[in-house]
């Protein structure tokens, strides 16, 4: 039995499709090697499960997930299932139902052509903006077709995302940048700016900045060292984080956390990459993104020292070899 100083965390594991189960197995191996006690329960969800019996994420399964401390997800989606079905039915449903209102993505690396390392985090609002499905279509299929897709922004949504960003900045270099397009998106931009400044007033130790999203794209490539914590809305965050991954070592390293900082339910942790059906079973999948996502989970579960050891091992690893070889090296490194 584990000593009382090392609590056992109850984790729901959704390996998913393609390389998802391969990289998740390595992530778990590394976390356990770091001395973190896990009680694991597998959930068979994703494209393959949907093709077998039609379940994407039933209300009953969702209720079971609510009882865990965290959810660790590999990747979901198969080429046989039309795009959007699993994303909406599983990933977006979890985000909305479990109120995973913060998407946190760390970026550490050296941008192509640069010699200076960067280390910043994007906090993306995860439940609002154009992703809520507001809008509709009229006269579809005719030359008079009209489609609208509204962007929903609430004070509560913007305020709580900003608050999380400032709280995180207090544990880092104490700088938060708001990214939006306030000069054109005047209604949503105004709400975000006021929410940002209202929260900033509570954190006088934290310096602030503002970038339009188009300028931020340039800085991501040319001067990412300027950033510590960035907070932005759902759509800008979706796009900016792909760019962040591209200047920080690529898809094999990009990790993410979908957080419910209020802790009214479990948070969910997943690598940014997809199920990569082109390399499944070949051993070519780099598990580092999954391992780093698991490090975010370990951090959120209150085991900061173990998370730091996992991150340090990933930073020192050459990233070469098979999925199992990389996982094995990382496990050996964190075990000391
Ligand atoms: P999705 O829409 O689910 O994101 P996708 O096909 O657009 O799917 P990925 O599944 O992430 O995106 O794959 C994109 C490319 O990156 C593929 O060539 C894949 O082999 C490669 N890739 C993805 N993840 C990894 C990884 N962990 N290690 C190595 N290569 C990867």
Coordinates of C-alpha atoms in Angstrom, one line a residue, residues 9-324:
X9 CA -5.2 9.3 -8.1
X10 CA -8.1 7.7 -9.8
X11 CA -7.6 8.1 -13.6
X12 CA -10.0 7.4 -16.4
X13 CA -7.9 6.3 -19.4
X14 CA -9.3 6.8 -22.9
X15 CA -6.5 5.5 -25.2
X16 CA -8.8 6.0 -28.2
X17 CA -7.8 5.3 -31.8
X18 CA -4.7 4.8 -33.9
X19 CA -1.5 5.7 -32.0
X20 CA -3.6 6.9 -29.0
X21 CA -3.3 3.7 -27.0
X22 CA 0.5 3.4 -27.9
X23 CA 1.5 6.8 -26.7
X24 CA -0.9 6.7 -23.7
X25 CA 0.7 3.4 -22.5
X26 CA 4.1 5.2 -22.5
X27 CA 2.7 8.2 -20.7
X28 CA 1.4 6.0 -17.9
X29 CA 4.6 4.1 -17.7
X30 CA 6.6 7.4 -17.2
X31 CA 4.2 8.8 -14.6
X32 CA 4.3 5.6 -12.6
X33 CA 8.1 5.5 -12.8
X34 CA 8.1 9.0 -11.4
X35 CA 6.5 7.6 -8.2
X36 CA 3.0 8.9 -8.8
X37 CA 0.3 6.4 -7.6
X38 CA -2.4 5.8 -10.2
X39 CA -5.6 3.7 -10.1
X40 CA -6.4 3.2 -13.8
X41 CA -9.8 2.5 -15.4
X42 CA -9.9 2.0 -19.2
X43 CA -12.8 3.5 -21.2
X44 CA -13.2 2.1 -24.8
X45 CA -14.2 5.2 -26.6
X46 CA -13.4 6.8 -30.0
X47 CA -13.9 6.1 -33.7
X48 CA -13.4 2.3 -33.5
X49 CA -15.9 2.0 -30.7
X50 CA -18.4 4.1 -32.6
X51 CA -18.1 1.9 -35.6
X52 CA -18.6 -1.2 -33.5
X53 CA -21.8 -0.3 -31.6
X54 CA -22.6 3.4 -32.2
X55 CA -21.6 4.8 -28.8
X56 CA -19.7 8.0 -28.9
X57 CA -20.2 9.3 -25.3
X58 CA -23.5 8.2 -23.7
X59 CA -24.9 10.2 -20.7
X60 CA -24.3 7.1 -18.6
X61 CA -20.6 7.0 -19.5
X62 CA -20.3 10.7 -18.9
X63 CA -21.7 10.2 -15.4
X64 CA -19.1 7.5 -14.7
X65 CA -16.3 9.9 -15.9
X66 CA -17.5 12.5 -13.5
X67 CA -16.3 10.3 -10.6
X68 CA -12.6 10.3 -11.5
X69 CA -9.8 12.7 -10.5
X70 CA -8.7 13.2 -14.1
X71 CA -9.1 11.8 -17.6
X72 CA -6.1 10.9 -19.7
X73 CA -6.8 10.7 -23.4
X74 CA -4.6 9.5 -26.3
X75 CA -6.2 10.5 -29.6
X76 CA -9.6 9.8 -31.1
X77 CA -10.8 9.6 -34.7
X78 CA -10.6 7.0 -37.6
X79 CA -10.6 7.7 -41.3
X80 CA -13.9 5.7 -41.7
X81 CA -15.8 8.1 -39.5
X82 CA -16.7 11.4 -41.1
X83 CA -14.9 14.4 -39.6
X84 CA -16.8 16.2 -36.8
X85 CA -18.7 13.2 -35.5
X86 CA -16.2 12.2 -32.8
X87 CA -14.9 15.7 -32.3
X88 CA -18.4 17.1 -31.5
X89 CA -19.9 14.0 -29.8
X90 CA -16.9 13.2 -27.6
X91 CA -14.3 16.0 -27.3
X92 CA -16.7 19.0 -27.4
X93 CA -19.3 17.2 -25.3
X94 CA -16.7 16.5 -22.6
X95 CA -15.6 20.2 -22.8
X96 CA -19.1 21.5 -22.4
X97 CA -20.6 18.9 -20.0
X98 CA -17.5 18.8 -17.7
X99 CA -17.1 22.6 -17.9
X100 CA -13.5 22.3 -19.1
X101 CA -13.3 26.0 -19.6
X102 CA -9.5 26.5 -19.9
X103 CA -7.4 24.9 -22.5
X104 CA -3.8 25.2 -21.4
X105 CA -0.9 24.6 -23.8
X106 CA 2.7 25.1 -22.9
X107 CA 5.3 25.9 -25.5
X108 CA 9.0 25.5 -24.8
X109 CA 11.6 25.4 -27.5
X110 CA 13.7 27.5 -29.9
X111 CA 11.9 28.8 -33.0
X112 CA 13.3 27.8 -36.4
X113 CA 16.1 30.3 -37.3
X114 CA 16.4 31.6 -33.7
X115 CA 19.1 30.9 -31.2
X116 CA 17.1 32.1 -28.2
X117 CA 14.8 29.7 -26.3
X118 CA 11.2 30.6 -25.5
X119 CA 8.9 29.3 -22.7
X120 CA 5.3 30.5 -22.8
X121 CA 1.8 29.2 -22.1
X122 CA -1.4 29.8 -24.1
X123 CA -4.6 29.9 -22.1
X124 CA -7.5 29.4 -24.6
X125 CA -11.1 29.9 -23.5
X126 CA -12.5 26.5 -24.2
X127 CA -16.3 26.6 -24.1
X128 CA -17.5 29.7 -26.0
X129 CA -16.8 31.8 -29.1
X130 CA -17.9 30.4 -32.5
X131 CA -17.6 26.8 -31.2
X132 CA -21.0 26.8 -29.3
X133 CA -22.9 26.0 -32.5
X134 CA -24.9 29.3 -32.6
X135 CA -26.3 30.2 -36.0
X136 CA -27.9 28.5 -38.9
X137 CA -28.4 28.3 -42.6
X138 CA -31.2 29.5 -44.9
X139 CA -32.0 28.6 -48.6
X140 CA -29.2 26.0 -48.6
X141 CA -28.0 24.9 -52.0
X142 CA -29.3 28.0 -53.8
X143 CA -27.4 31.1 -54.9
X144 CA -29.3 32.9 -52.1
X145 CA -27.8 30.6 -49.4
X146 CA -27.1 32.4 -46.1
X147 CA -25.0 31.0 -43.3
X148 CA -24.4 32.6 -39.9
X149 CA -22.1 31.3 -37.2
X150 CA -22.3 33.5 -34.1
X151 CA -19.5 34.0 -31.6
X152 CA -20.8 33.7 -28.1
X153 CA -18.8 35.6 -25.4
X154 CA -20.0 35.9 -21.8
X155 CA -18.5 38.0 -19.0
X156 CA -18.3 35.0 -16.9
X157 CA -16.5 33.0 -19.6
X158 CA -13.9 35.7 -20.4
X159 CA -13.4 36.6 -16.7
X160 CA -12.7 33.1 -15.5
X161 CA -10.3 32.4 -18.4
X162 CA -8.4 35.6 -17.6
X163 CA -8.4 34.8 -13.9
X164 CA -6.8 31.5 -14.5
X165 CA -4.2 33.2 -16.7
X166 CA -3.2 35.7 -14.0
X167 CA -3.1 33.0 -11.3
X168 CA -0.8 30.9 -13.5
X169 CA 1.4 34.0 -14.3
X170 CA 1.9 34.4 -10.5
X171 CA 3.7 31.1 -10.5
X172 CA 5.8 32.0 -13.5
X173 CA 7.3 35.3 -14.8
X174 CA 4.3 37.4 -13.9
X175 CA 3.3 38.7 -17.4
X176 CA 0.0 38.2 -19.2
X177 CA -0.8 39.2 -22.8
X178 CA -4.4 39.4 -24.0
X179 CA -4.7 38.4 -27.7
X180 CA -7.8 39.5 -29.6
X181 CA -8.9 41.6 -32.5
X182 CA -10.5 44.5 -30.6
X183 CA -10.2 47.0 -33.4
X184 CA -12.6 45.0 -35.7
X185 CA -14.5 42.6 -33.4
X186 CA -15.6 45.6 -31.3
X187 CA -18.4 44.0 -29.2
X188 CA -16.6 40.8 -28.2
X189 CA -13.2 42.5 -28.0
X190 CA -14.6 45.2 -25.7
X191 CA -16.0 42.6 -23.4
X192 CA -12.7 40.7 -23.3
X193 CA -10.7 43.8 -22.7
X194 CA -12.8 45.0 -19.8
X195 CA -12.8 41.5 -18.2
X196 CA -9.0 41.3 -18.7
X197 CA -8.5 44.7 -17.0
X198 CA -10.9 43.9 -14.2
X199 CA -9.0 40.8 -13.3
X200 CA -5.6 42.5 -13.9
X201 CA -6.6 45.1 -11.2
X202 CA -6.6 42.2 -8.7
X203 CA -3.0 41.2 -9.6
X204 CA -0.9 44.4 -9.4
X205 CA 2.3 42.3 -9.4
X206 CA 1.5 41.0 -12.9
X207 CA 2.5 43.1 -15.9
X208 CA 0.1 43.1 -18.9
X209 CA 0.2 43.6 -22.6
X210 CA -2.2 43.4 -25.5
X211 CA -1.6 42.1 -29.1
X212 CA -4.0 41.9 -32.1
X213 CA -4.1 38.3 -33.2
X214 CA -2.4 39.1 -36.6
X215 CA 0.5 40.8 -34.8
X216 CA 0.7 37.8 -32.4
X217 CA 1.2 35.5 -35.4
X218 CA 4.3 37.5 -36.4
X219 CA 5.7 37.6 -32.8
X220 CA 5.1 33.8 -32.4
X221 CA 7.6 33.3 -35.3
X222 CA 10.0 36.2 -34.8
X223 CA 10.0 37.0 -31.1
X224 CA 8.2 34.4 -29.0
X225 CA 10.5 35.1 -26.0
X226 CA 8.4 38.2 -25.3
X227 CA 5.6 36.0 -24.0
X228 CA 5.0 34.4 -20.6
X229 CA 1.2 33.7 -20.4
X230 CA -1.2 34.5 -23.2
X231 CA -5.0 34.5 -22.8
X232 CA -7.3 34.5 -25.8
X233 CA -10.7 33.3 -27.0
X234 CA -11.6 29.9 -28.4
X235 CA -11.0 30.5 -32.1
X236 CA -7.9 32.6 -31.9
X237 CA -6.5 30.1 -29.3
X238 CA -7.2 27.1 -31.6
X239 CA -5.2 28.7 -34.4
X240 CA -2.4 30.3 -32.3
X241 CA -1.7 27.0 -30.5
X242 CA -1.0 25.2 -33.8
X243 CA 1.4 28.0 -34.7
X244 CA 2.9 27.7 -31.2
X245 CA 3.5 24.0 -31.8
X246 CA 5.1 24.7 -35.1
X247 CA 7.7 27.0 -33.5
X248 CA 8.3 24.7 -30.5
X249 CA 9.5 21.4 -31.8
X250 CA 6.4 20.2 -33.7
X251 CA 3.5 17.8 -33.3
X252 CA 5.4 15.1 -31.4
X253 CA 5.9 17.5 -28.4
X254 CA 2.7 19.5 -28.2
X255 CA 0.7 18.8 -25.0
X256 CA -2.5 20.2 -23.7
X257 CA -4.8 20.3 -20.6
X258 CA -8.5 20.9 -20.7
X259 CA -9.1 22.2 -17.2
X260 CA -12.0 22.7 -14.9
X261 CA -10.1 25.0 -12.5
X262 CA -13.1 25.2 -10.2
X263 CA -12.6 21.4 -9.7
X264 CA -16.3 20.6 -9.9
X265 CA -15.3 17.6 -11.9
X266 CA -12.4 15.9 -13.6
X267 CA -10.1 17.7 -16.0
X268 CA -8.9 16.1 -19.2
X269 CA -5.3 15.8 -20.6
X270 CA -4.4 15.0 -24.2
X271 CA -1.6 15.4 -26.7
X272 CA -2.5 17.9 -29.5
X273 CA -1.8 15.4 -32.3
X274 CA -4.4 13.2 -33.8
X275 CA -4.6 9.4 -34.1
X276 CA -2.1 9.4 -37.0
X277 CA -3.4 6.3 -38.8
X278 CA -0.5 6.4 -41.2
X279 CA 2.0 5.3 -38.6
X280 CA -0.1 3.2 -36.2
X281 CA 1.7 0.0 -35.2
X282 CA 5.0 1.0 -36.7
X283 CA 6.6 2.3 -33.5
X284 CA 7.2 5.7 -35.1
X285 CA 4.8 7.6 -32.9
X286 CA 6.7 9.9 -30.5
X287 CA 5.1 9.5 -27.1
X288 CA 6.6 12.8 -25.7
X289 CA 3.5 14.9 -26.3
X290 CA 1.4 12.3 -24.4
X291 CA 4.0 12.2 -21.6
X292 CA 4.1 16.0 -21.4
X293 CA 0.2 16.0 -21.3
X294 CA 0.4 13.5 -18.4
X295 CA 2.9 15.9 -16.7
X296 CA 0.2 18.6 -16.9
X297 CA -2.2 16.1 -15.2
X298 CA 0.3 15.3 -12.5
X299 CA 0.9 19.0 -11.8
X300 CA -2.9 19.6 -11.6
X301 CA -3.2 16.7 -9.2
X302 CA -0.8 18.5 -6.9
X303 CA 2.4 16.6 -7.6
X304 CA 4.5 19.4 -8.9
X305 CA 7.9 17.9 -8.1
X306 CA 7.1 14.7 -10.1
X307 CA 5.7 16.8 -13.0
X308 CA 9.0 18.8 -13.0
X309 CA 11.1 15.7 -13.2
X310 CA 9.0 14.4 -16.2
X311 CA 9.4 17.7 -18.0
X312 CA 13.1 17.8 -17.4
X313 CA 13.4 14.2 -18.7
X314 CA 11.5 15.1 -21.9
X315 CA 13.7 18.2 -22.4
X316 CA 16.9 16.2 -22.1
X317 CA 15.7 13.3 -24.3
X318 CA 16.9 13.2 -27.9
X319 CA 13.5 12.0 -29.1
X320 CA 15.0 9.3 -31.3
X321 CA 14.0 5.6 -31.5
X322 CA 10.7 3.8 -31.3
X323 CA 7.7 4.7 -29.2
X324 CA 8.7 2.0 -26.6

